[in-house]
Every structure is written in structure tokens, then in C-alpha cells.
PDB file of C-alpha atoms and ligand atoms in Angstrom:
ATOM      1  CA  MET A   1     -64.327  10.415  42.293  1.00 52.00           C
ATOM      2  CA  THR A   2     -62.499   7.284  40.972  1.00 62.00           C
ATOM      3  CA  GLU A   3     -58.734   7.481  41.288  1.00 77.00           C
ATOM      4  CA  HIS A   4     -56.623   7.946  38.199  1.00 90.00           C
ATOM      5  CA  PRO A   5     -52.814   7.574  38.116  1.00 94.00           C
ATOM      6  CA  SER A   6     -50.768  10.786  38.329  1.00 95.00           C
ATOM      7  CA  THR A   7     -48.555   9.745  35.410  1.00 97.00           C
ATOM      8  CA  THR A   8     -47.438  12.324  32.829  1.00 98.00           C
ATOM      9  CA  ILE A   9     -46.506  12.302  29.175  1.00 98.00           C
ATOM     10  CA  ASP A  10     -42.863  12.172  30.316  1.00 98.00           C
ATOM     11  CA  ASP A  11     -43.565   8.587  31.393  1.00 98.00           C
ATOM     12  CA  CYS A  12     -44.246   7.699  27.730  1.00 98.00           C
ATOM     13  CA  ARG A  13     -41.170   6.522  25.906  1.00 98.00           C
ATOM     14  CA  ILE A  14     -39.954   4.645  22.866  1.00 98.00           C
ATOM     15  CA  ILE A  15     -38.554   1.188  23.633  1.00 98.00           C
ATOM     16  CA  SER A  16     -36.270  -0.476  21.134  1.00 97.00           C
ATOM     17  CA  LEU A  17     -37.392  -4.099  20.764  1.00 97.00           C
ATOM     18  CA  GLU A  18     -34.939  -6.917  20.326  1.00 96.00           C
ATOM     19  CA  HIS A  19     -34.536  -7.399  16.579  1.00 96.00           C
ATOM     20  CA  HIS A  20     -32.474  -9.617  14.330  1.00 98.00           C
ATOM     21  CA  PRO A  21     -31.820  -8.279  10.845  1.00 97.00           C
ATOM     22  CA  ASP A  22     -30.359 -10.570   8.234  1.00 97.00           C
ATOM     23  CA  PRO A  23     -30.251 -10.516   4.424  1.00 97.00           C
ATOM     24  CA  TYR A  24     -33.572 -12.402   4.307  1.00 97.00           C
ATOM     25  CA  GLY A  25     -35.531 -10.037   6.533  1.00 97.00           C
ATOM     26  CA  THR A  26     -35.688  -8.757  10.080  1.00 97.00           C
ATOM     27  CA  LEU A  27     -37.219 -10.605  13.015  1.00 98.00           C
ATOM     28  CA  THR A  28     -38.428  -8.550  16.015  1.00 97.00           C
ATOM     29  CA  VAL A  29     -39.273 -10.059  19.407  1.00 97.00           C
ATOM     30  CA  ALA A  30     -41.374  -8.790  22.320  1.00 96.00           C
ATOM     31  CA  GLN A  31     -41.224 -11.119  25.303  1.00 95.00           C
ATOM     32  CA  ASN A  32     -41.556 -10.625  29.040  1.00 95.00           C
ATOM     33  CA  SER A  33     -38.171  -9.367  30.182  1.00 92.00           C
ATOM     34  CA  SER A  34     -36.599  -6.358  31.858  1.00 90.00           C
ATOM     35  CA  ALA A  35     -36.857  -4.547  28.499  1.00 91.00           C
ATOM     36  CA  ILE A  36     -40.676  -4.508  28.769  1.00 95.00           C
ATOM     37  CA  PRO A  37     -42.134  -2.464  31.672  1.00 96.00           C
ATOM     38  CA  PHE A  38     -44.989  -4.915  32.417  1.00 98.00           C
ATOM     39  CA  ALA A  39     -45.966  -8.559  32.024  1.00 98.00           C
ATOM     40  CA  ILE A  40     -47.798  -8.975  28.701  1.00 98.00           C
ATOM     41  CA  LYS A  41     -51.327 -10.389  29.163  1.00 98.00           C
ATOM     42  CA  ARG A  42     -52.961  -9.566  25.828  1.00 98.00           C
ATOM     43  CA  LEU A  43     -52.098  -8.806  22.222  1.00 98.00           C
ATOM     44  CA  TYR A  44     -54.368  -7.295  19.596  1.00 98.00           C
ATOM     45  CA  TYR A  45     -53.889  -5.622  16.250  1.00 98.00           C
ATOM     46  CA  ILE A  46     -55.799  -3.107  14.161  1.00 98.00           C
ATOM     47  CA  TYR A  47     -55.782  -3.106  10.344  1.00 98.00           C
ATOM     48  CA  ASP A  48     -57.890  -1.956   7.363  1.00 98.00           C
ATOM     49  CA  ILE A  49     -57.651   1.522   8.870  1.00 98.00           C
ATOM     50  CA  PRO A  50     -58.961   4.417   6.723  1.00 96.00           C
ATOM     51  CA  SER A  51     -56.344   7.187   6.439  1.00 91.00           C
ATOM     52  CA  ASP A  52     -58.739   9.718   8.025  1.00 95.00           C
ATOM     53  CA  ALA A  53     -59.561   7.493  11.013  1.00 98.00           C
ATOM     54  CA  GLU A  54     -58.934   8.579  14.560  1.00 98.00           C
ATOM     55  CA  ARG A  55     -58.598   5.696  16.993  1.00 98.00           C
ATOM     56  CA  GLY A  56     -57.936   5.499  20.697  1.00 98.00           C
ATOM     57  CA  GLY A  57     -59.429   8.486  22.445  1.00 98.00           C
ATOM     58  CA  HIS A  58     -59.186   7.075  25.948  1.00 98.00           C
ATOM     59  CA  SER A  59     -57.126   6.615  29.077  1.00 98.00           C
ATOM     60  CA  HIS A  60     -56.901   3.713  31.520  1.00 98.00           C
ATOM     61  CA  HIS A  61     -57.122   3.432  35.285  1.00 97.00           C
ATOM     62  CA  HIS A  62     -54.704   0.469  35.393  1.00 97.00           C
ATOM     63  CA  GLU A  63     -53.801  -0.850  31.947  1.00 98.00           C
ATOM     64  CA  GLN A  64     -50.343  -0.197  30.506  1.00 98.00           C
ATOM     65  CA  ARG A  65     -49.745  -0.566  26.801  1.00 98.00           C
ATOM     66  CA  LEU A  66     -47.092  -0.855  24.120  1.00 98.00           C
ATOM     67  CA  LEU A  67     -47.982   0.219  20.567  1.00 98.00           C
ATOM     68  CA  VAL A  68     -45.994  -0.816  17.499  1.00 98.00           C
ATOM     69  CA  ALA A  69     -46.363   0.161  13.845  1.00 98.00           C
ATOM     70  CA  VAL A  70     -45.741  -3.322  12.465  1.00 98.00           C
ATOM     71  CA  ALA A  71     -46.646  -1.931   9.034  1.00 98.00           C
ATOM     72  CA  GLY A  72     -46.932   1.648   7.767  1.00 98.00           C
ATOM     73  CA  CYS A  73     -46.801   4.644  10.061  1.00 98.00           C
ATOM     74  CA  PHE A  74     -49.128   6.732  12.227  1.00 98.00           C
ATOM     75  CA  ASP A  75     -49.064   9.363  14.956  1.00 98.00           C
ATOM     76  CA  VAL A  76     -49.875   8.757  18.601  1.00 98.00           C
ATOM     77  CA  LYS A  77     -50.834  11.906  20.513  1.00 98.00           C
ATOM     78  CA  VAL A  78     -50.552  11.542  24.281  1.00 98.00           C
ATOM     79  CA  CYS A  79     -51.928  13.878  26.949  1.00 98.00           C
ATOM     80  CA  ASP A  80     -51.693  13.979  30.735  1.00 98.00           C
ATOM     81  CA  GLY A  81     -54.428  16.558  31.191  1.00 97.00           C
ATOM     82  CA  VAL A  82     -51.962  19.453  30.934  1.00 97.00           C
ATOM     83  CA  SER A  83     -49.559  18.793  28.051  1.00 98.00           C
ATOM     84  CA  TRP A  84     -49.675  16.978  24.731  1.00 98.00           C
ATOM     85  CA  ARG A  85     -46.892  15.214  22.850  1.00 98.00           C
ATOM     86  CA  THR A  86     -46.884  13.474  19.466  1.00 98.00           C
ATOM     87  CA  PHE A  87     -44.924  10.308  18.715  1.00 98.00           C
ATOM     88  CA  THR A  88     -44.680   9.141  15.113  1.00 98.00           C
ATOM     89  CA  LEU A  89     -44.400   5.366  14.940  1.00 98.00           C
ATOM     90  CA  LYS A  90     -42.885   3.995  11.747  1.00 98.00           C
ATOM     91  CA  ARG A  91     -40.386   1.288  12.707  1.00 98.00           C
ATOM     92  CA  PRO A  92     -41.575  -2.270  13.500  1.00 98.00           C
ATOM     93  CA  SER A  93     -38.678  -2.603  15.976  1.00 98.00           C
ATOM     94  CA  GLU A  94     -39.838   0.370  18.087  1.00 98.00           C
ATOM     95  CA  ALA A  95     -42.632   0.310  20.670  1.00 98.00           C
ATOM     96  CA  LEU A  96     -44.266   3.286  22.352  1.00 98.00           C
ATOM     97  CA  TYR A  97     -44.862   2.675  26.058  1.00 98.00           C
ATOM     98  CA  ILE A  98     -48.013   4.348  27.437  1.00 98.00           C
ATOM     99  CA  PRO A  99     -48.614   4.026  31.189  1.00 98.00           C
ATOM    100  CA  ALA A 100     -52.035   4.050  32.834  1.00 98.00           C
ATOM    101  CA  GLY A 101     -53.443   7.547  33.287  1.00 98.00           C
ATOM    102  CA  VAL A 102     -52.341   8.941  29.919  1.00 98.00           C
ATOM    103  CA  TRP A 103     -54.878   9.835  27.204  1.00 98.00           C
ATOM    104  CA  ARG A 104     -53.986   8.737  23.658  1.00 98.00           C
ATOM    105  CA  THR A 105     -55.321   9.233  20.160  1.00 98.00           C
ATOM    106  CA  LEU A 106     -53.989   7.529  17.011  1.00 98.00           C
ATOM    107  CA  GLU A 107     -54.226   9.313  13.660  1.00 98.00           C
ATOM    108  CA  ASN A 108     -52.549  10.100  10.312  1.00 98.00           C
ATOM    109  CA  PHE A 109     -52.459   6.461   9.270  1.00 98.00           C
ATOM    110  CA  SER A 110     -50.525   5.622   6.122  1.00 98.00           C
ATOM    111  CA  ALA A 111     -52.100   3.130   3.707  1.00 97.00           C
ATOM    112  CA  GLY A 112     -51.740  -0.431   4.952  1.00 97.00           C
ATOM    113  CA  SER A 113     -50.893   0.555   8.527  1.00 98.00           C
ATOM    114  CA  VAL A 114     -51.127  -2.157  11.140  1.00 98.00           C
ATOM    115  CA  VAL A 115     -51.160  -1.245  14.847  1.00 98.00           C
ATOM    116  CA  LEU A 116     -49.917  -3.953  17.182  1.00 98.00           C
ATOM    117  CA  ALA A 117     -50.873  -3.446  20.836  1.00 98.00           C
ATOM    118  CA  LEU A 118     -49.398  -5.335  23.779  1.00 98.00           C
ATOM    119  CA  SER A 119     -51.304  -4.906  27.013  1.00 98.00           C
ATOM    120  CA  SER A 120     -50.687  -5.465  30.712  1.00 98.00           C
ATOM    121  CA  THR A 121     -54.287  -6.617  31.321  1.00 98.00           C
ATOM    122  CA  LYS A 122     -57.122  -8.540  29.776  1.00 98.00           C
ATOM    123  CA  PHE A 123     -59.854  -6.418  28.197  1.00 98.00           C
ATOM    124  CA  ASP A 124     -62.026  -4.631  30.763  1.00 98.00           C
ATOM    125  CA  GLU A 125     -64.276  -1.812  29.572  1.00 98.00           C
ATOM    126  CA  ASN A 126     -64.519  -0.576  33.191  1.00 97.00           C
ATOM    127  CA  ASP A 127     -60.813   0.280  33.056  1.00 97.00           C
ATOM    128  CA  TYR A 128     -61.431   2.825  30.268  1.00 98.00           C
ATOM    129  CA  VAL A 129     -62.009   6.567  30.574  1.00 98.00           C
ATOM    130  CA  ARG A 130     -63.441   7.550  27.178  1.00 98.00           C
ATOM    131  CA  ASP A 131     -64.620  11.080  27.984  1.00 98.00           C
ATOM    132  CA  PHE A 132     -61.856  13.690  27.668  1.00 98.00           C
ATOM    133  CA  ASP A 133     -63.438  16.227  30.054  1.00 98.00           C
ATOM    134  CA  LYS A 134     -63.851  13.500  32.661  1.00 98.00           C
ATOM    135  CA  PHE A 135     -60.216  12.481  32.104  1.00 98.00           C
ATOM    136  CA  VAL A 136     -58.981  16.039  32.725  1.00 97.00           C
ATOM    137  CA  LYS A 137     -61.041  16.244  35.925  1.00 96.00           C
ATOM    138  CA  LEU A 138     -59.704  12.870  37.128  1.00 97.00           C
ATOM    139  CA  LYS A 139     -56.105  14.031  36.478  1.00 97.00           C
ATOM    140  CA  LYS A 140     -56.676  17.223  38.458  1.00 94.00           C
ATOM    141  CA  ASN A 141     -57.772  15.054  41.397  1.00 89.00           C
ATOM    142  CA  SER A 142     -54.901  12.519  41.142  1.00 83.00           C
ATOM    143  CA  ASP A 143     -52.071  12.729  43.655  1.00 62.00           C
TER     144      ASP A 143
HETATM  145  P1  TYD B   1     -61.622   0.578  21.038  1.00 57.78           P
HETATM  146  O1  TYD B   1     -61.098   0.569  22.447  1.00 57.78           O
HETATM  147  O2  TYD B   1     -62.648   1.615  20.717  1.00 57.78           O
HETATM  148  O3  TYD B   1     -60.425   0.672  20.006  1.00 57.78           O
HETATM  149  P2  TYD B   1     -59.344   1.859  19.810  1.00 57.78           P
HETATM  150  O4  TYD B   1     -59.028   2.385  21.178  1.00 57.78           O
HETATM  151  O5  TYD B   1     -58.189   1.216  19.163  1.00 57.78           O
HETATM  152  O6  TYD B   1     -59.917   2.900  18.901  1.00 57.78           O
HETATM  153  O7  TYD B   1     -62.184  -0.879  20.742  1.00 57.78           O
HETATM  154  C1  TYD B   1     -62.985  -1.143  19.617  1.00 57.78           C
HETATM  155  C2  TYD B   1     -63.982  -2.235  19.999  1.00 57.78           C
HETATM  156  O8  TYD B   1     -63.314  -3.456  20.296  1.00 57.78           O
HETATM  157  C3  TYD B   1     -64.794  -1.870  21.222  1.00 57.78           C
HETATM  158  O9  TYD B   1     -66.114  -2.300  21.004  1.00 57.78           O
HETATM  159  C4  TYD B   1     -64.169  -2.666  22.317  1.00 57.78           C
HETATM  160  C5  TYD B   1     -63.655  -3.892  21.601  1.00 57.78           C
HETATM  161  N1  TYD B   1     -62.448  -4.493  22.183  1.00 57.78           N
HETATM  162  C6  TYD B   1     -62.523  -5.761  22.709  1.00 57.78           C
HETATM  163  O10 TYD B   1     -63.601  -6.405  22.741  1.00 57.78           O
HETATM  164  N2  TYD B   1     -61.390  -6.358  23.224  1.00 57.78           N
HETATM  165  C7  TYD B   1     -60.200  -5.689  23.240  1.00 57.78           C
HETATM  166  O11 TYD B   1     -59.174  -6.254  23.711  1.00 57.78           O
HETATM  167  C8  TYD B   1     -60.140  -4.340  22.712  1.00 57.78           C
HETATM  168  C9  TYD B   1     -58.850  -3.571  22.727  1.00 57.78           C
HETATM  169  C10 TYD B   1     -61.289  -3.789  22.191  1.00 57.78           C
END
């Protein structure tokens, strides 16, 4: 069976991004630095999201990700095959770090939500595990 990292939901964490508030607005920066756990290779964003949508629903063999609610708010549920935890993202200056080997679903989107994703890899469908039962089996067999 393909290997899957033995990471857990305890490896997920909120990272405070460098931000510069002033009376005319706040500027937030994400750049490769010791504050970011990986080198950023790709950025994408999701918008026009219906409030009842569920996105995500996958894990990765290698890819690490940061998710940011650059507008609105939504929940990210993470699972390591044993436990679940919910993070509510609502501040554009906060990023949720999700390592490889952790399942995630995104839901409860407020109107006008925009999800910004920063990724450690280019897009590769072969890096995805999109079947939850398969994910749980892979986690049971990880070291
Ligand atoms: P998907 O992974 O299902 O999105 P989410 O996990 O946010 O619900 O991706 C939706 C579609 O976009 C799917 O056909 C794959 C494609 N896609 C790319 O072509 N490039 C990318 O970088 C990403 C993230 C997705």
C-alpha cells in the first residue's frame, strides 16, 4: 500500500502572518521565511462559494498547505484517521497550517468568503487521497 505520512491533527496549527495595520487598512504578507513551514510553490483562491458547500475532502501524500480566510469566515475540519478537530478561520492575518497526511473538509462558509491557499507543491492529482475509507486505512499503515 502507498505510504502516507504519520502526521496528526496536533501538527495543524494557526500561524500569525506578518501584518501591518494603519488607519487606511491592514496589509498582510506571506513570504518564504522561518515563519512559514515550507517553501511556497503555488497559490490559489476559492470564491463564489455557496453557504452550504463542502470543499476539500482529501488528504495529501506530500503536499503541505496554508489556508487563510482573506474574506468572510469558514470552518476547517481536520482528521488524522483517529481524531477530528475544527478550526474556524475568520482573520485575514491568520493561516491554518495543514501538513501532508491530514484529511480536511471546509464548510460553514459565510457570504462572500474567499479561501486563499498557499501550497508547498505544484498541482498533482496523484498526490491526493480523496476517499476517506482509503485514507483511514493508509493512516493505520503509516509508521
Ligand atoms: P478540488 O481539489 O476538488 O478543490 P477543493 O479541495 O478546494 O474542494 O479542486 C477542484 C478542481 O480544480 C479539480 O478539478 C482539480 C482542479 N485544481 C487544479 O487544476 N489545480 C489546482 O491547483 C487545484 C487546487 C485544483
